[in-house]
mmCIF file of C-alpha atoms and ligand atoms in Angstrom:
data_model
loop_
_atom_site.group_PDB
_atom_site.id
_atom_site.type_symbol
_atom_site.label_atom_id
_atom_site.label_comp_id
_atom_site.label_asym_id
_atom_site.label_seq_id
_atom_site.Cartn_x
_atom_site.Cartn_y
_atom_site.Cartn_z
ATOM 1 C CA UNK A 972 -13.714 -12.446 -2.205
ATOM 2 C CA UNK A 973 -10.376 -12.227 -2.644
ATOM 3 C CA UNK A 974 -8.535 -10.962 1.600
ATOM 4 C CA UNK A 975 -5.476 -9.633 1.285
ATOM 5 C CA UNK A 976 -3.775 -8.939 4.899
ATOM 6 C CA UNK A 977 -1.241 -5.887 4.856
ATOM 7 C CA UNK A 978 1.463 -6.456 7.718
ATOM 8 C CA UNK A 979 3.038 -3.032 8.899
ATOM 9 C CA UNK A 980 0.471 -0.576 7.114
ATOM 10 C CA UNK A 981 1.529 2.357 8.906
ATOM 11 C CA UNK A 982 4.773 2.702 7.192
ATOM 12 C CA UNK A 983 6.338 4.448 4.693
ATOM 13 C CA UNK A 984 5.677 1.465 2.365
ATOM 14 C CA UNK A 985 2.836 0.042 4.176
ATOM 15 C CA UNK A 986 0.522 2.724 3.694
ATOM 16 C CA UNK A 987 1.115 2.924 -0.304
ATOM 17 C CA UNK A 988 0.206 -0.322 -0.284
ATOM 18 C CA UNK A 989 -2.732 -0.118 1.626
ATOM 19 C CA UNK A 990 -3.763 3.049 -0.447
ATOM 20 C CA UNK A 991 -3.559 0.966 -3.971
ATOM 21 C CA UNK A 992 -5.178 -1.977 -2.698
ATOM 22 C CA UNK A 993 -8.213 -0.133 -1.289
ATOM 23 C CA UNK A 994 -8.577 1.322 -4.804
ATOM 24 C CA UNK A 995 -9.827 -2.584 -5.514
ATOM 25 C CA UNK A 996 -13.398 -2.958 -5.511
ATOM 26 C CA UNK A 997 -13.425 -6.855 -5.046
ATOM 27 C CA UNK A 998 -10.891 -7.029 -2.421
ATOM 28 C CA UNK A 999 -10.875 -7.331 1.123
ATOM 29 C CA UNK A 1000 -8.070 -5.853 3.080
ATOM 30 C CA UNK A 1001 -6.835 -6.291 6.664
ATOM 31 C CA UNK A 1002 -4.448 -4.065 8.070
ATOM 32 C CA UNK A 1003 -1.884 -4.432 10.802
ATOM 33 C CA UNK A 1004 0.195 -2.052 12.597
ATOM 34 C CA UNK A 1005 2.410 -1.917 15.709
ATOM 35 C CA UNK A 1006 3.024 1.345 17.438
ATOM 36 C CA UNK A 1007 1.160 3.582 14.837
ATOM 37 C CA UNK A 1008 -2.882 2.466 14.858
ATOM 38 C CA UNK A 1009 -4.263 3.526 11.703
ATOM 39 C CA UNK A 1010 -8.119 3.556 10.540
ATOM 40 C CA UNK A 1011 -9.400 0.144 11.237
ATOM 41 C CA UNK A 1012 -6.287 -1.853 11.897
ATOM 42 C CA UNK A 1013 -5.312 -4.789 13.828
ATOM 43 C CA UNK A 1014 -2.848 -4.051 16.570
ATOM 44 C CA UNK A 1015 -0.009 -6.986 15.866
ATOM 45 C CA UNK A 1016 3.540 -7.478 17.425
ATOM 46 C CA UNK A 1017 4.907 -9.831 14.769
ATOM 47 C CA UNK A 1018 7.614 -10.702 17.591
ATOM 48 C CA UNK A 1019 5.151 -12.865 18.929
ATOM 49 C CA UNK A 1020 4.704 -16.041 16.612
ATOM 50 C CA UNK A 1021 1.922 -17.211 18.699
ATOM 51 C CA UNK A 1022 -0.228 -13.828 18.171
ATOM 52 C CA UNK A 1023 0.622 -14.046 14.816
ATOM 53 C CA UNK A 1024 -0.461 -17.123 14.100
ATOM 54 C CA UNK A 1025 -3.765 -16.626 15.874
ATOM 55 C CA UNK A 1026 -4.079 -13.716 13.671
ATOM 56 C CA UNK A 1027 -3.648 -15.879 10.112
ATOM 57 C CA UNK A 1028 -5.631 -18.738 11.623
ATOM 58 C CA UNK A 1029 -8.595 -15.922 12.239
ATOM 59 C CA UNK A 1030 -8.201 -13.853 8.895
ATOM 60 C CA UNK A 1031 -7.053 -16.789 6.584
ATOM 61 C CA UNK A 1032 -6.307 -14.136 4.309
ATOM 62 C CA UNK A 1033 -5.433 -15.278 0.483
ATOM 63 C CA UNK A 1034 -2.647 -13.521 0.793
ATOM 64 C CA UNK A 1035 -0.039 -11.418 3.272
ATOM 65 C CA UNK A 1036 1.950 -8.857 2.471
ATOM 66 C CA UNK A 1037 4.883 -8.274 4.865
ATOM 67 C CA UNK A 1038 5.466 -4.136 5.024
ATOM 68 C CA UNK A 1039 6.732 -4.443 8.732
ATOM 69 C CA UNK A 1040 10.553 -4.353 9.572
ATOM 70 C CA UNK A 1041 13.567 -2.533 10.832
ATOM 71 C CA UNK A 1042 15.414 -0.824 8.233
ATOM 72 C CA UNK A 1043 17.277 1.669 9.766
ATOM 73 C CA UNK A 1044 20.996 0.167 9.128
ATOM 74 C CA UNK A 1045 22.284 1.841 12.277
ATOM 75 C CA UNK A 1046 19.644 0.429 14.522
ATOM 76 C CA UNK A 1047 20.167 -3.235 13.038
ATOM 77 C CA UNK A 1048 23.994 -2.651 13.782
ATOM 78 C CA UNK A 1049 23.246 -1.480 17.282
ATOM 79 C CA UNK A 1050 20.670 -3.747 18.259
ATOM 80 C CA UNK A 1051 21.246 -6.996 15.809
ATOM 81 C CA UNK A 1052 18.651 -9.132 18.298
ATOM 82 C CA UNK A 1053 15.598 -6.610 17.331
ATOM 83 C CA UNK A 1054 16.838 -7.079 13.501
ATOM 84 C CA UNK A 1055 16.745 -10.484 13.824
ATOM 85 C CA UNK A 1056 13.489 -10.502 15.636
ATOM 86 C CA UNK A 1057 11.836 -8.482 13.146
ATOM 87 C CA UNK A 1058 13.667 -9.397 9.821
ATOM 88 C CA UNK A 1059 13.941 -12.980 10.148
ATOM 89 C CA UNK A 1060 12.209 -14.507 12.653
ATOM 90 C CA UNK A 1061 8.631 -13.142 12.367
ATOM 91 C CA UNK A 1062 8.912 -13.426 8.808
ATOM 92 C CA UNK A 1063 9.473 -17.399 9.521
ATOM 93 C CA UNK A 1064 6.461 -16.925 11.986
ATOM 94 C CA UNK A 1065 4.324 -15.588 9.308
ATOM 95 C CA UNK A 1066 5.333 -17.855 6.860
ATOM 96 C CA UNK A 1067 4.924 -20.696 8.784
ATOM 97 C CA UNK A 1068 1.198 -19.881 9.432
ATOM 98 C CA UNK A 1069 0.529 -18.809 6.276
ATOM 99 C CA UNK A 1070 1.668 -21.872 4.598
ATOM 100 C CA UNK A 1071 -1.116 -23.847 6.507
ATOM 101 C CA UNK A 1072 -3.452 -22.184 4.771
ATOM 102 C CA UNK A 1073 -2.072 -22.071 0.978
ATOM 103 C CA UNK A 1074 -1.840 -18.031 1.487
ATOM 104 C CA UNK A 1075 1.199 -16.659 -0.569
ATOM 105 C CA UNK A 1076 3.543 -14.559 0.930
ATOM 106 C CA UNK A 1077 4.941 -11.530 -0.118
ATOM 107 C CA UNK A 1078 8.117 -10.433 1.926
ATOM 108 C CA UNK A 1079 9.627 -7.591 1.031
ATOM 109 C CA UNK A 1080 13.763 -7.020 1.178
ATOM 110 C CA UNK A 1081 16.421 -4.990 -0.029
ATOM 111 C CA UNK A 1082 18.811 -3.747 -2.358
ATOM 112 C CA UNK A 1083 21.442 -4.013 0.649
ATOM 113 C CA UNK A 1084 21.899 -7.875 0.198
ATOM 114 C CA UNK A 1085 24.763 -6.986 -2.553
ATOM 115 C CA UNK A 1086 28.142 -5.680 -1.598
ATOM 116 C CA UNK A 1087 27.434 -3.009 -4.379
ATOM 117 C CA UNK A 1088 30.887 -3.728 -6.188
ATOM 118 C CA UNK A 1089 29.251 -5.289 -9.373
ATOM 119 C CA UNK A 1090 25.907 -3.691 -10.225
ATOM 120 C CA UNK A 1091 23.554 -4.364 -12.072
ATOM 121 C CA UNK A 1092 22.430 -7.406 -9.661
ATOM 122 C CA UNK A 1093 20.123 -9.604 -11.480
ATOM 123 C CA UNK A 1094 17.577 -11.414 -8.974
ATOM 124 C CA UNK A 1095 19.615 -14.855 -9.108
ATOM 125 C CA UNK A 1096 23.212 -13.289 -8.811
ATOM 126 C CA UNK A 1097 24.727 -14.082 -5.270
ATOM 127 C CA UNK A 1098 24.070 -11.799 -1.928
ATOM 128 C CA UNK A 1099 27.009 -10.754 -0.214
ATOM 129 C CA UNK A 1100 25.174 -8.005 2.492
ATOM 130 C CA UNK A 1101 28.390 -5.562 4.063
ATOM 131 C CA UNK A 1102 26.293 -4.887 7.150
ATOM 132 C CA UNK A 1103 24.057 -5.918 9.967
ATOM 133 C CA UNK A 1104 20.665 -4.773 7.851
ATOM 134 C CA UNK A 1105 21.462 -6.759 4.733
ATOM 135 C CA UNK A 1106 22.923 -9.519 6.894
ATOM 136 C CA UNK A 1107 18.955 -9.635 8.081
ATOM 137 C CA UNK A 1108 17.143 -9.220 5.122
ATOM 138 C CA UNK A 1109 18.936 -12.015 3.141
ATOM 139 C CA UNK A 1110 18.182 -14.204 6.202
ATOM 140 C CA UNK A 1111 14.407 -13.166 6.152
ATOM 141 C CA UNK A 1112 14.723 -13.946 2.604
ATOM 142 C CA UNK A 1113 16.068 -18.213 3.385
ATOM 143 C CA UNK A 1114 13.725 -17.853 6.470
ATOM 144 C CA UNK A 1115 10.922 -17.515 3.582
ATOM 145 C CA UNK A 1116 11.900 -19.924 1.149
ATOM 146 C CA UNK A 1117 12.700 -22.431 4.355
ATOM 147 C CA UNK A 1118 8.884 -21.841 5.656
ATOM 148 C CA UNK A 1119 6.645 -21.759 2.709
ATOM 149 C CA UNK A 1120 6.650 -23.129 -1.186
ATOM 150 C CA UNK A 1121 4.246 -20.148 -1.890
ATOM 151 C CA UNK A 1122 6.714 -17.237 -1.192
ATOM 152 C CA UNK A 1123 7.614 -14.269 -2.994
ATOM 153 C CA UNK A 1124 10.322 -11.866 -1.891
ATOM 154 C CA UNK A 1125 10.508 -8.026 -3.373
ATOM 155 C CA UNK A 1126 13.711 -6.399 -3.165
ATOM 156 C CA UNK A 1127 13.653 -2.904 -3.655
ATOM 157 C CA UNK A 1128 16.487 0.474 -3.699
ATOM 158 C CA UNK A 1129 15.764 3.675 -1.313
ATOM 159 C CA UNK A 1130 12.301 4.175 -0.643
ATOM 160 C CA UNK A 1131 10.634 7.819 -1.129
ATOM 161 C CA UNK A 1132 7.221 8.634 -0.741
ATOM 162 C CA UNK A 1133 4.139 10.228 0.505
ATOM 163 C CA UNK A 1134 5.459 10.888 4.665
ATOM 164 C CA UNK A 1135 4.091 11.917 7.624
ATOM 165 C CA UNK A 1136 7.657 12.583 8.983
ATOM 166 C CA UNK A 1137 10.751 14.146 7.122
ATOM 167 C CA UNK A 1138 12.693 11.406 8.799
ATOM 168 C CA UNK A 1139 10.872 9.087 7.259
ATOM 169 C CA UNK A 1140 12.604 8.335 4.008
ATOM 170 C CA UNK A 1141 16.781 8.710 2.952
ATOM 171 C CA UNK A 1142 15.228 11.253 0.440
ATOM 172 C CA UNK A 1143 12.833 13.764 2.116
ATOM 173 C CA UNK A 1144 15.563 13.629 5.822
ATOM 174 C CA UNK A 1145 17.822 15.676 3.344
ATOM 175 C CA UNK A 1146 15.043 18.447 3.046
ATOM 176 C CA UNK A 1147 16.104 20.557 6.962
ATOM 177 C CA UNK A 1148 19.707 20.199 6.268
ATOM 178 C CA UNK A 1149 19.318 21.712 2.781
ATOM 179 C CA UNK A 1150 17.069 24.397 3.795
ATOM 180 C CA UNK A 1151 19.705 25.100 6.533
ATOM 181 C CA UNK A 1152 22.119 25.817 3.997
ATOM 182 C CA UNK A 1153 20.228 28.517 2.361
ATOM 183 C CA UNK A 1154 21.340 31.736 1.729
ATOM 184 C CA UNK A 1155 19.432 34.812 3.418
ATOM 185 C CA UNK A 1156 19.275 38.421 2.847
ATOM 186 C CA UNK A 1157 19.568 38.257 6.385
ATOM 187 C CA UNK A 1158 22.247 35.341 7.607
ATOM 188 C CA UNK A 1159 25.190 33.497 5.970
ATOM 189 C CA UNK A 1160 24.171 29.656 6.228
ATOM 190 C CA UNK A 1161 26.809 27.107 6.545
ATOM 191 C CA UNK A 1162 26.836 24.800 3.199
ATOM 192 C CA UNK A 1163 25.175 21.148 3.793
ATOM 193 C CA UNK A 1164 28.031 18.481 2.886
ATOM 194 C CA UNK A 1165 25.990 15.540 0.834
ATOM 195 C CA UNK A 1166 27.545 12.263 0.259
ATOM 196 C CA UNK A 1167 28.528 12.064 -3.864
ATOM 197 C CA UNK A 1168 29.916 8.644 -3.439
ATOM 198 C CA UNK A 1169 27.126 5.954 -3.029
ATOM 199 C CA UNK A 1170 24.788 5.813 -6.103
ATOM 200 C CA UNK A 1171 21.130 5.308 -5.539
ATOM 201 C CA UNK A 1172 17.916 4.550 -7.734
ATOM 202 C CA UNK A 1173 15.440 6.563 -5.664
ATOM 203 C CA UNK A 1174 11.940 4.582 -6.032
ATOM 204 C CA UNK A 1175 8.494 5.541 -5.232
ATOM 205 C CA UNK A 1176 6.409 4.351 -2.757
ATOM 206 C CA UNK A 1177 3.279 4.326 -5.263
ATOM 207 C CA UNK A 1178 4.994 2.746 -7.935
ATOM 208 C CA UNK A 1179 6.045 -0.170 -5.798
ATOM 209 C CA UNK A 1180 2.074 -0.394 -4.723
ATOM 210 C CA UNK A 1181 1.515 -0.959 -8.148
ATOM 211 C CA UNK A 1182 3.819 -3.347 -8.375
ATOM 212 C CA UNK A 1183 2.831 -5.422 -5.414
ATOM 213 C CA UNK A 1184 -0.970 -5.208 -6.667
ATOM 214 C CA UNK A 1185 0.018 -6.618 -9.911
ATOM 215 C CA UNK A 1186 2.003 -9.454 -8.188
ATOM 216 C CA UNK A 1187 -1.193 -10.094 -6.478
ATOM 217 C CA UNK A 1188 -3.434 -10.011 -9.423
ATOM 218 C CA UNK A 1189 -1.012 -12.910 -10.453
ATOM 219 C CA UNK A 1190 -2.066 -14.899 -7.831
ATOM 220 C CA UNK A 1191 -5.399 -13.875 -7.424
ATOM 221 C CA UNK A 1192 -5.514 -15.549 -10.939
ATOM 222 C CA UNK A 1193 -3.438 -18.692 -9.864
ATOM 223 C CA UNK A 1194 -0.714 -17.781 -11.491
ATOM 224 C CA UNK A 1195 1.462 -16.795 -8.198
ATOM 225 C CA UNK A 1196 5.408 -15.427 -8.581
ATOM 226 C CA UNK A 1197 7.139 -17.016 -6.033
ATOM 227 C CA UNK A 1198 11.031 -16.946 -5.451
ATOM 228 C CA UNK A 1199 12.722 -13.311 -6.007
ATOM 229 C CA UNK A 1200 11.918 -10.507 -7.933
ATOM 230 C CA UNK A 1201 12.973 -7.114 -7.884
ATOM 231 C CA UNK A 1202 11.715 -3.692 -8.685
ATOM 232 C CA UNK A 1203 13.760 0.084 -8.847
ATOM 233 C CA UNK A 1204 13.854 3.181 -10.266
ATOM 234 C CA UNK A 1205 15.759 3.918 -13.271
ATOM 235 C CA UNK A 1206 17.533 7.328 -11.887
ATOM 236 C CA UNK A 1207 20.510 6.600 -10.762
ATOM 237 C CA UNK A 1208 21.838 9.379 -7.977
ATOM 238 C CA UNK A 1209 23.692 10.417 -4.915
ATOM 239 C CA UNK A 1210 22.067 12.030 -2.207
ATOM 240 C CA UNK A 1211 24.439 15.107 -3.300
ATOM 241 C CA UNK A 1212 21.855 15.053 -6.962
ATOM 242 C CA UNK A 1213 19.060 14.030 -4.435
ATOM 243 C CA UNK A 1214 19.358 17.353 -2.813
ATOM 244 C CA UNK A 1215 20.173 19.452 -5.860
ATOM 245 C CA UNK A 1216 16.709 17.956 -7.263
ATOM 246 C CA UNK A 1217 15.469 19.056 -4.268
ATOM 247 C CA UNK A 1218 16.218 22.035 -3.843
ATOM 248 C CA UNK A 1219 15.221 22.694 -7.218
ATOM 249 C CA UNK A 1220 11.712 21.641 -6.235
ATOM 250 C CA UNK A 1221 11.558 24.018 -3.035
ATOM 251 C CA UNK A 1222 12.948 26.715 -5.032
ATOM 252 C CA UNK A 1223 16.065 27.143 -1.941
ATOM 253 C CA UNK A 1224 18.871 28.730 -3.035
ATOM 254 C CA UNK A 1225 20.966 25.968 -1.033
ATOM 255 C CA UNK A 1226 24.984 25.941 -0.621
ATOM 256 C CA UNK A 1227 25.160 22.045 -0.923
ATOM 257 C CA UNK A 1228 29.186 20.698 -0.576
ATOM 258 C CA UNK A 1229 29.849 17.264 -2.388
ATOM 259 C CA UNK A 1230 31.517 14.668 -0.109
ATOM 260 C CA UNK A 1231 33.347 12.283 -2.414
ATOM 261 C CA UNK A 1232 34.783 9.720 0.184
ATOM 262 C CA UNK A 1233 32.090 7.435 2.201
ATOM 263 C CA UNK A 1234 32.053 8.540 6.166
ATOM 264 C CA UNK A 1235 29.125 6.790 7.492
ATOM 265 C CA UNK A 1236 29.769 4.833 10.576
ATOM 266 C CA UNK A 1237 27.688 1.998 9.115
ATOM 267 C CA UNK A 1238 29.371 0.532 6.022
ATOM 268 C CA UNK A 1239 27.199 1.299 3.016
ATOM 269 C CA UNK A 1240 27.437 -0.456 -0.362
ATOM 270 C CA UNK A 1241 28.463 1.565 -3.124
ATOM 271 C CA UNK A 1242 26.167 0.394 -6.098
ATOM 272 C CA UNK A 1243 23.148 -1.980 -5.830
ATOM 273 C CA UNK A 1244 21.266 -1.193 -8.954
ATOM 274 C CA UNK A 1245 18.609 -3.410 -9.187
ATOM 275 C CA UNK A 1246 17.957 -5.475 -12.289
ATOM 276 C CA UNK A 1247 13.918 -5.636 -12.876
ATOM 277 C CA UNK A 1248 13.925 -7.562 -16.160
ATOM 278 C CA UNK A 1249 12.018 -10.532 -13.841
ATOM 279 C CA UNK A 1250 9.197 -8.251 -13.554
ATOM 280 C CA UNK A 1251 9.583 -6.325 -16.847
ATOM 281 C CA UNK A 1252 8.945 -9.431 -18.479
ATOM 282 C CA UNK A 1253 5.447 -10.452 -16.595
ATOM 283 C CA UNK A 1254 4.770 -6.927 -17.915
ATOM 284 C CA UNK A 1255 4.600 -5.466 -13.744
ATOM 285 C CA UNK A 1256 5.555 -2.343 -13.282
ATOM 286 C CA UNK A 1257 5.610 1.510 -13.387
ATOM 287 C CA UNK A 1258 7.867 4.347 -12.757
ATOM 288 C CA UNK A 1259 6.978 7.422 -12.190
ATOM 289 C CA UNK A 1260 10.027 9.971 -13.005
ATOM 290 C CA UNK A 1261 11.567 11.397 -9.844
ATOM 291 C CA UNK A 1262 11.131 15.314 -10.411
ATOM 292 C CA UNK A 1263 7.186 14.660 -10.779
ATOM 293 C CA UNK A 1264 6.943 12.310 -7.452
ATOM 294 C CA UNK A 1265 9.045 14.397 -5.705
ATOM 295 C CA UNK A 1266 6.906 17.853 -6.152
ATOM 296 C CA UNK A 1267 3.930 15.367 -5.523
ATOM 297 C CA UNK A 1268 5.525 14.425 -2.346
ATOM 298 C CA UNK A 1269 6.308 17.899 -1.104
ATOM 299 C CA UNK A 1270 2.987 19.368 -2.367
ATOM 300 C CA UNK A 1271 1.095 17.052 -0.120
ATOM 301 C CA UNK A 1272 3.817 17.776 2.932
ATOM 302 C CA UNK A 1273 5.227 21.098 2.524
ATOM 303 C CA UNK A 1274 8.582 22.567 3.925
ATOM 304 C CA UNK A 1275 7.305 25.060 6.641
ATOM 305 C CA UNK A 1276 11.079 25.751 7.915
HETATM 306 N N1 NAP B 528 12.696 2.689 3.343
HETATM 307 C C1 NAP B 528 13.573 2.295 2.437
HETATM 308 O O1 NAP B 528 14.321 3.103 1.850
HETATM 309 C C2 NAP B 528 13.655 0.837 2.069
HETATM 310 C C3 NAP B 528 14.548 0.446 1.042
HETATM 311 C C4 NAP B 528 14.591 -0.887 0.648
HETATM 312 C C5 NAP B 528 13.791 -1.824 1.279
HETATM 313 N N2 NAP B 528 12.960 -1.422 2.281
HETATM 314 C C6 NAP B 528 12.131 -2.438 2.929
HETATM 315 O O2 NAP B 528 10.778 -2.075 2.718
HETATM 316 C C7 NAP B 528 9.987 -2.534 3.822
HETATM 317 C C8 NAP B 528 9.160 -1.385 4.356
HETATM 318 O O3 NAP B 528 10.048 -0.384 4.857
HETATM 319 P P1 NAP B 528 9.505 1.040 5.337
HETATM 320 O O4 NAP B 528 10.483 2.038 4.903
HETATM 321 O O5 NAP B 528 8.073 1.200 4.962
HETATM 322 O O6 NAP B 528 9.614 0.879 6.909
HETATM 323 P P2 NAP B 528 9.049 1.823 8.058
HETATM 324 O O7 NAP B 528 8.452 3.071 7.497
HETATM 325 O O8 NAP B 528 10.130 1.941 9.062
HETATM 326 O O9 NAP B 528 7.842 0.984 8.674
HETATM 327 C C9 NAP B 528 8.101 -0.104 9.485
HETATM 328 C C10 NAP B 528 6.804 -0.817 9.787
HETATM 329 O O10 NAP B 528 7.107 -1.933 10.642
HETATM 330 C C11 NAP B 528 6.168 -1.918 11.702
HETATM 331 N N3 NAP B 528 6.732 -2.551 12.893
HETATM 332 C C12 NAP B 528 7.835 -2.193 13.580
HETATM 333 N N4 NAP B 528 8.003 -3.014 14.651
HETATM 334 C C13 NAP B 528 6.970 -3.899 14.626
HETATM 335 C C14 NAP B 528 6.575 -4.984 15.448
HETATM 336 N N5 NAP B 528 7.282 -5.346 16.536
HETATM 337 N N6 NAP B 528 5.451 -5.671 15.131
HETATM 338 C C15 NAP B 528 4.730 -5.321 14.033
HETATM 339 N N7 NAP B 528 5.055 -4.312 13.199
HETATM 340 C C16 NAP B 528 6.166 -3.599 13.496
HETATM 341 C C17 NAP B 528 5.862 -0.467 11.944
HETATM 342 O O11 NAP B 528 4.647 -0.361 12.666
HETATM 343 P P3 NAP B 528 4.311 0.966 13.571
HETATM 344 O O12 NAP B 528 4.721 2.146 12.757
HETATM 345 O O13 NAP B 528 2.814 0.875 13.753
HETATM 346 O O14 NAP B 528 5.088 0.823 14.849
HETATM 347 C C18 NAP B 528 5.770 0.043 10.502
HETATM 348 O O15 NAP B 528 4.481 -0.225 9.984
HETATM 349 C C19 NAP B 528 10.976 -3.150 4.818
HETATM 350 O O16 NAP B 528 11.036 -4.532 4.625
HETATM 351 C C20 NAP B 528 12.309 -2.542 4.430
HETATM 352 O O17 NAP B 528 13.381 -3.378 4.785
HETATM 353 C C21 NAP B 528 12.859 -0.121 2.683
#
């Protein structure tokens, strides 16, 4: 039977994944998760190599997917030895084990290992991250390559999805601020100023399940992708459209203000569209357009002001 171990299954991205690959009747899954338990998961601090590899040695799962991380950019610029810890070390710590047991690794990084001046970014053209985060990710990406010759790293745009949290994803943390904005009968709401400058291909959670079980029906078949591929939505957007789309889909009459100028504390690149043709052409992939997965995404976690 083919074991496929999900690390960091309780988040955002973690638990799409687990929710495709349960969908596979001849697969057997293992699920880790840190401060979250979920269902029948293993309780793993992938800041400690030695638990970790105890953990591969006991599941020699097939493969591992690597869902766990910190990918908050202000936390990684705060607190660059937890970023490192989590974004390059364990993933050299999984690797590592993993590679003693021909499992292929799946490690998956971002759009924010471009500077954003010269989209599209094809999967070869060179990283140039603008802050702590990307700094991280590109070196979990050499910490891969360096550790095993069976690894695959995913880079993927802003994340939206099914949540248990509005905080959870760039997208759905817009949703209190725009219903803040609305206009009452009753009060006069202060408009909700949304950045206009940085574009964005919002991508959904499910769609990049689907393309991680397809990568692993590649291997499952001995036919593994290994080096980098990437995956993204199509829609380009700033978080200003974001929130017109979504206020469209909550029906608020929201005041939203357009903020043309970039005033994040944490530098943020401007454009990172990803190119996909890597995967296009292995014929992976879906995307599901964002007006549907958004409603889908609110239906299952409504806006109760
Ligand atoms: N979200 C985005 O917009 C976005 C965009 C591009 C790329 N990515 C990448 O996609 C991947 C998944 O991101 P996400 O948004 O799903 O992240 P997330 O929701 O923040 O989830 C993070 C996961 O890491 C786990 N974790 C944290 N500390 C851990 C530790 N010490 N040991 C073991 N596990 C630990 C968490 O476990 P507990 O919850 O159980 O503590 C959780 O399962 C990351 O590699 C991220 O860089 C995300």
């Amino acid at each position: 039977m083919f074991k496929v171990a999900v690390i960091g299954a309780s988040g955002l991205l973690g638990r799409a994944i687990v929710g495709e690959l349960t969908r596979q009747p001849d697969w057997q899954l293992v699920q880790t998760t840190f401060s979250r338990p979920v269902g029948q998961s293993v309780t793993l601090d992938i800041r400690d190599a030695d638990a970790v590899a105890r953990f591969v040695d006991r599941e020699r799962p097939d493969a591992i997917v690597i869902a766990a991380a910190e990918r908050r950019p202000d936390v990684c610029e705060h607190d660059p030895a937890l970023a490192r810890a989590l974004n390059v070390d364990a993933v050299r710590a999984i690797a590592s084990a993993t590679q003693r047991h021909d499992a292929w690794v799946l490690s998956i990084s971002t759009d924010y290992v471009f500077d954003g001046t010269q989209p599209p970014y094809r999967y070869d053209a060179t990283p140039s991250p603008i802050n702590a985060y990307g700094r991280s990710k590109l070196e979990g990406e050499q910490a891969l390559a360096e550790s095993t010759d069976l690894g695959c790293v995913l880079r993927l745009p802003l994340l939206f999805g099914p949540i248990v949290d509005w905080r959870e994803s760039a997208v759905t943390s817009l949703v209190p601020a725009i219903a803040a904005s609305a206009r009452t009968a009753s009060s006069e709401a202060k408009a909700a100023v949304m950045d206009a400058w940085a574009i964005r291909y919002p991508t959904y959670t499910p769609d990049v399940a689907v393309v991680v079980r397809q990568l692993l029906e590649w291997h499952a078949r001995d036919e593994a992708v290994c080096g980098t591929v990437q995956w993204s939505g199509d829609e380009p957007m700033t978080k200003y459209d974001i929130a017109r789309h979504l206020a469209s889909a909550l029906q608020i009459d929201a005041q939203l203000t357009p903020q043309h100028t970039p005033t994040d504390a944490t530098p943020r690149p401007h454009n990172c569209h990803l190119d996909s043709t890597r995967l296009e052409t292995l014929g992976i992939g879906r995307r599901t357009p964002f007006d549907t997965a958004i409603r889908d995404v609110l239906a299952q976690f409504p806006w109760r002001g």
